[in-house]
mmCIF file of C-alpha atoms in Angstrom:
data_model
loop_
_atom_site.group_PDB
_atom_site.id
_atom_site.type_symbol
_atom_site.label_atom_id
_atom_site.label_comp_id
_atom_site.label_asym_id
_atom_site.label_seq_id
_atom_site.Cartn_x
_atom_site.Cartn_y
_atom_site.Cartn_z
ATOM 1 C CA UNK O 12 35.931 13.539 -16.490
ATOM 2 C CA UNK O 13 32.070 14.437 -16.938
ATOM 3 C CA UNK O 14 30.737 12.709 -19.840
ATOM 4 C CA UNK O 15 26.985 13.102 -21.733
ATOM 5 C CA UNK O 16 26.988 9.737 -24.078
ATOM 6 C CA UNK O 17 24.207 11.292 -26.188
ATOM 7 C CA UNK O 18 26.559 14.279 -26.963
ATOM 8 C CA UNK O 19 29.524 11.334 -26.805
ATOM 9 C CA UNK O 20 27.982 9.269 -29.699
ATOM 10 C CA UNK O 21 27.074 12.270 -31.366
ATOM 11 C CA UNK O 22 30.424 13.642 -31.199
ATOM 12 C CA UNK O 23 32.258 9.826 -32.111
ATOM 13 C CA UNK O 24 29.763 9.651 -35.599
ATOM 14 C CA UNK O 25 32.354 11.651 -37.985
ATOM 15 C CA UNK O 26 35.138 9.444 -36.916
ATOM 16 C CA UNK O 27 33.213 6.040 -37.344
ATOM 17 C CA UNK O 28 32.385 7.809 -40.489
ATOM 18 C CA UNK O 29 35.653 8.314 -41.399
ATOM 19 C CA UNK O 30 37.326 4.982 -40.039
ATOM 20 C CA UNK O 31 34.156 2.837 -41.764
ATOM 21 C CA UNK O 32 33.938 0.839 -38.660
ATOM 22 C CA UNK O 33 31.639 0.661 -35.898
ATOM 23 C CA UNK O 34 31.908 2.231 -32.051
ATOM 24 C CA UNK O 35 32.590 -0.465 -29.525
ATOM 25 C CA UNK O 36 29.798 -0.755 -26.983
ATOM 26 C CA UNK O 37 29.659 1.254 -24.703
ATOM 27 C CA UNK O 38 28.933 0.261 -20.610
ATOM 28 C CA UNK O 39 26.652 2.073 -18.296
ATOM 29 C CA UNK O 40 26.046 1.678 -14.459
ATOM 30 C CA UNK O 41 22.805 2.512 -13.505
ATOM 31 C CA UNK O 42 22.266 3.569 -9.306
ATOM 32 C CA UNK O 43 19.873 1.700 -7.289
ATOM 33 C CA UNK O 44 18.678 4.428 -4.720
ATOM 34 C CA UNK O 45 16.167 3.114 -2.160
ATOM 35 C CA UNK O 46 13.216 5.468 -0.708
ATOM 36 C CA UNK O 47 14.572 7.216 2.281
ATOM 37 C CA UNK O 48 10.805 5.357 3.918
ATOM 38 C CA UNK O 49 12.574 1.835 3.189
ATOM 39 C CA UNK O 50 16.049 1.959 3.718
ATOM 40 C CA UNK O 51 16.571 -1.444 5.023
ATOM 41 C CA UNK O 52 15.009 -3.203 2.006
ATOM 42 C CA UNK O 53 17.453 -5.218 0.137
ATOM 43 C CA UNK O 54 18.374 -3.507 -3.200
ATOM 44 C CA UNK O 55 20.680 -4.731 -6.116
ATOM 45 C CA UNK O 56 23.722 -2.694 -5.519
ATOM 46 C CA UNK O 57 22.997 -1.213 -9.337
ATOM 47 C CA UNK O 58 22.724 -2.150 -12.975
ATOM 48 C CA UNK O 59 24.702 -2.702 -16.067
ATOM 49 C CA UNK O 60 23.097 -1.376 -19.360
ATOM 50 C CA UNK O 61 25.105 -1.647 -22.741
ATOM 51 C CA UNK O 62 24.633 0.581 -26.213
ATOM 52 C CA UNK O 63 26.571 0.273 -29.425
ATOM 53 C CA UNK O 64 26.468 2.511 -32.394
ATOM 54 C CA UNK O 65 25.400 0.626 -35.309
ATOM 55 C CA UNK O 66 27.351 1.391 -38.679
ATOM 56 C CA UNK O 67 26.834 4.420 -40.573
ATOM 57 C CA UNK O 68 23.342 4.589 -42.942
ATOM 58 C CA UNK O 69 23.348 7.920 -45.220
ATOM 59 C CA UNK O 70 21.919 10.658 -43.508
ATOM 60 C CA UNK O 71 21.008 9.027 -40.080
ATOM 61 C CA UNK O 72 22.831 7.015 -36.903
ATOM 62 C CA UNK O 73 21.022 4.398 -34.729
ATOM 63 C CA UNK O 74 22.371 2.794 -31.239
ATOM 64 C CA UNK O 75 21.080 -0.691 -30.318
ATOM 65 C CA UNK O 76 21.095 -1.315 -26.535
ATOM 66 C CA UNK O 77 19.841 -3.149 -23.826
ATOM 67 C CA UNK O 78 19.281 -3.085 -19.785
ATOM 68 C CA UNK O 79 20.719 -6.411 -17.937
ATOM 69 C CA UNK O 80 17.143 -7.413 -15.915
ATOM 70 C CA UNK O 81 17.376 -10.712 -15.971
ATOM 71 C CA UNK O 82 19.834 -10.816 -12.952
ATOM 72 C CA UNK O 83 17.197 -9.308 -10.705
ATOM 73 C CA UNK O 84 13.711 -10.164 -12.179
ATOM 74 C CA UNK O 85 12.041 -12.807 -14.324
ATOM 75 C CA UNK O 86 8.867 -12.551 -16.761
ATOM 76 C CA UNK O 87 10.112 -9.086 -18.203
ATOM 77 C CA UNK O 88 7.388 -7.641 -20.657
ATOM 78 C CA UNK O 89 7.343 -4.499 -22.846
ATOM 79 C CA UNK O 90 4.328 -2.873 -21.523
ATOM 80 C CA UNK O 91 3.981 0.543 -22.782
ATOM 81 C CA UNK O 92 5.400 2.231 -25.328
ATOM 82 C CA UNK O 93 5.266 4.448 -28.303
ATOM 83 C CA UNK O 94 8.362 6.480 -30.652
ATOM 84 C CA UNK O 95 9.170 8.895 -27.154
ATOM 85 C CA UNK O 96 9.762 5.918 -24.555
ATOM 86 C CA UNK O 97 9.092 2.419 -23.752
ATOM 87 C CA UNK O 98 8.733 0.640 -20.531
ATOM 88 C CA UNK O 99 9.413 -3.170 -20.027
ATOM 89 C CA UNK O 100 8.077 -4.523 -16.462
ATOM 90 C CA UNK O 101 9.515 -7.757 -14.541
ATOM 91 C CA UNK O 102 8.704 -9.373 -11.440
ATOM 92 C CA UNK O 103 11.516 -8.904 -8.361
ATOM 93 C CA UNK O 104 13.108 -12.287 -7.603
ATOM 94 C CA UNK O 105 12.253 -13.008 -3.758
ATOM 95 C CA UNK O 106 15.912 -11.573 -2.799
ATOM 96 C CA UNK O 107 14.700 -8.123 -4.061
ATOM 97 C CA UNK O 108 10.717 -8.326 -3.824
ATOM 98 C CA UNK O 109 10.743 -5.324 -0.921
ATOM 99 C CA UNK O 110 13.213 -3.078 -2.463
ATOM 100 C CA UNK O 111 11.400 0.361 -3.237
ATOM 101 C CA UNK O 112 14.158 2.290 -5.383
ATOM 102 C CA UNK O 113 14.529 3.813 -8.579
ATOM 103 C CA UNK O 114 17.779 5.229 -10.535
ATOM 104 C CA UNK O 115 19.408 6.401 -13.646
ATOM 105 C CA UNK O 116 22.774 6.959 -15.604
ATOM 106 C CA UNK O 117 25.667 7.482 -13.092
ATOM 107 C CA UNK O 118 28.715 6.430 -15.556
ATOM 108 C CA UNK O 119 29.646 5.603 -19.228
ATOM 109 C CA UNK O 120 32.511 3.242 -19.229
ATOM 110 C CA UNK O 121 33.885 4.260 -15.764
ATOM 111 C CA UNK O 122 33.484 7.854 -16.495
ATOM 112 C CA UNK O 123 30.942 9.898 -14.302
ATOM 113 C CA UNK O 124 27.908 10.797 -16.710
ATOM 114 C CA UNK O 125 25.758 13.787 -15.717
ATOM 115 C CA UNK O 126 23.499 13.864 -18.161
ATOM 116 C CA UNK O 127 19.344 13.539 -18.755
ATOM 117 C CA UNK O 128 19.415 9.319 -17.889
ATOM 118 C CA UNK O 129 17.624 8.636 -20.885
ATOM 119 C CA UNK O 130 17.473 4.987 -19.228
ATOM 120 C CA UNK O 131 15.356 4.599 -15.666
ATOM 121 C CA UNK O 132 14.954 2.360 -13.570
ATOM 122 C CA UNK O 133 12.378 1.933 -10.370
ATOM 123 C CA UNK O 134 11.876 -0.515 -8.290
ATOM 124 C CA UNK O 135 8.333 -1.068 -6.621
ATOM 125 C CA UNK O 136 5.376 -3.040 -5.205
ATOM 126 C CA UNK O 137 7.242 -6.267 -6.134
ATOM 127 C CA UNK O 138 8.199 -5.054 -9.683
ATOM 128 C CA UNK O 139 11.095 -3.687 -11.809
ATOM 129 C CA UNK O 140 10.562 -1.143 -14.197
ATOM 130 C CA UNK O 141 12.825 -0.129 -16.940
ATOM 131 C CA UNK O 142 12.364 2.651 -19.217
ATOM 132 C CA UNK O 143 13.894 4.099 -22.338
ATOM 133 C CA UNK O 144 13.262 7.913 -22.595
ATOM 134 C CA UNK O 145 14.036 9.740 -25.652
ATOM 135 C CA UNK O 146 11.746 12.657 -24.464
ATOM 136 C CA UNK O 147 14.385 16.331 -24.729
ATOM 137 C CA UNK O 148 17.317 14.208 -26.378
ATOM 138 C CA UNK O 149 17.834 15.883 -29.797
ATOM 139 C CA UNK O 150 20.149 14.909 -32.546
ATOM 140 C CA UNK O 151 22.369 17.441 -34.877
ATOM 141 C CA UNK O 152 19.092 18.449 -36.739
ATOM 142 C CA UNK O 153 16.767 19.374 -34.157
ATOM 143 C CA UNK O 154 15.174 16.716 -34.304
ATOM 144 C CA UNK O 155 13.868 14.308 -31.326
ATOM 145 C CA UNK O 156 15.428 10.931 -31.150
ATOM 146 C CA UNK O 157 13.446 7.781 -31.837
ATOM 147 C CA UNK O 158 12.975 4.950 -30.751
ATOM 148 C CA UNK O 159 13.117 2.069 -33.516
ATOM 149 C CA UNK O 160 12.812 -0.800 -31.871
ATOM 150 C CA UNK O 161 12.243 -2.286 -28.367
ATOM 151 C CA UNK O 162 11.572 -5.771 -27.826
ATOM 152 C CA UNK O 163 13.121 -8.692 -25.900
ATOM 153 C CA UNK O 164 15.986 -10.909 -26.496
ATOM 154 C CA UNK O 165 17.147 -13.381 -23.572
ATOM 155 C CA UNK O 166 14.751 -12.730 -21.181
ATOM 156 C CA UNK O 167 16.095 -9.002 -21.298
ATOM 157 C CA UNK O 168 14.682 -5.541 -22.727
ATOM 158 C CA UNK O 169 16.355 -4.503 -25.952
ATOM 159 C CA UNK O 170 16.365 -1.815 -28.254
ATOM 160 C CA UNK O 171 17.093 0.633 -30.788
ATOM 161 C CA UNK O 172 17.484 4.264 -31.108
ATOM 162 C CA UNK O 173 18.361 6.962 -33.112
ATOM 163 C CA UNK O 174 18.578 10.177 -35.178
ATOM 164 C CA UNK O 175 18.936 12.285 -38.634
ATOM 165 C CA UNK O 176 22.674 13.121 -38.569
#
């Protein structure tokens, strides 16, 4: 089963309008694929990213989420970012310091996802970037999907999306 999670949460609103409650959150693996010039590198095997849609607000959804970097990198910053993306940078722990990688989306919840990887990952000169793309991810209206907030809570990048409904 192929699964797009934008098109998934999109598709899940009208019932958790319905029901009143709030989506569980959902679990994404992200791929670690090393540069074909450094294949013997040690790389994390992947990454685990989480989103939950947040309860209904009139005329609108949001999904709060965050990217698990603390396992393979310390002093995570937000260092760019403005309502398309935002990028938080982190220092490879020693284990991981020559891995030269980057990655994306490959499953929702165990399912195979094939769509745009609005989440990134690379993995470079020492450092771990992770970015949040909305750039191309449209909600019912047209519109492009925001980003709300992005920040840091337990050493890891957090955030919020979202959309007029």
């Amino acid at each position: 089963m192929k699964l797009n999670l934008a098109g998934a949460l999109l598709g899940s609103l009208p019932i958790c309008l319905l029901s009143g409650t709030a989506a569980l959150a959902n679990t994404m693996d992200l791929s670690v694929l090393p540069l074909l010039s450094s294949p013997q590198a040690r790389c994390p095997e992947g990454l685990t990213a989480h989103e939950t849609l947040r309860p209904y607000a009139e005329g609108s959804f949001s999904t709060e989420g965050m990217v698990k970097l603390r396992d393979i990198a310390t002093d995570i910053r937000l260092s760019q970012s403005d309502q398309f993306s935002a990028t938080w940078v982190g220092t490879l722990k020693p284990e991981y310091r020559n891995c030269q990688a980057s990655g994306g989306m490959v499953s929702v919840d165990d399912a195979a996802y094939e769509g745009n990887s609005y989440i990134r990952i690379q993995l470079i000169n020492g450092q771990v970037k992770a970015i949040l793309d909305m750039t191309g991810m449209r909600d019912p209206n047209g519109f492009t999907t925001v980003i709300l907030f992005k920040g840091l809570r337990d050493g890891n990048p957090r955030w919020t999306w979202g959309g007029s409904d």
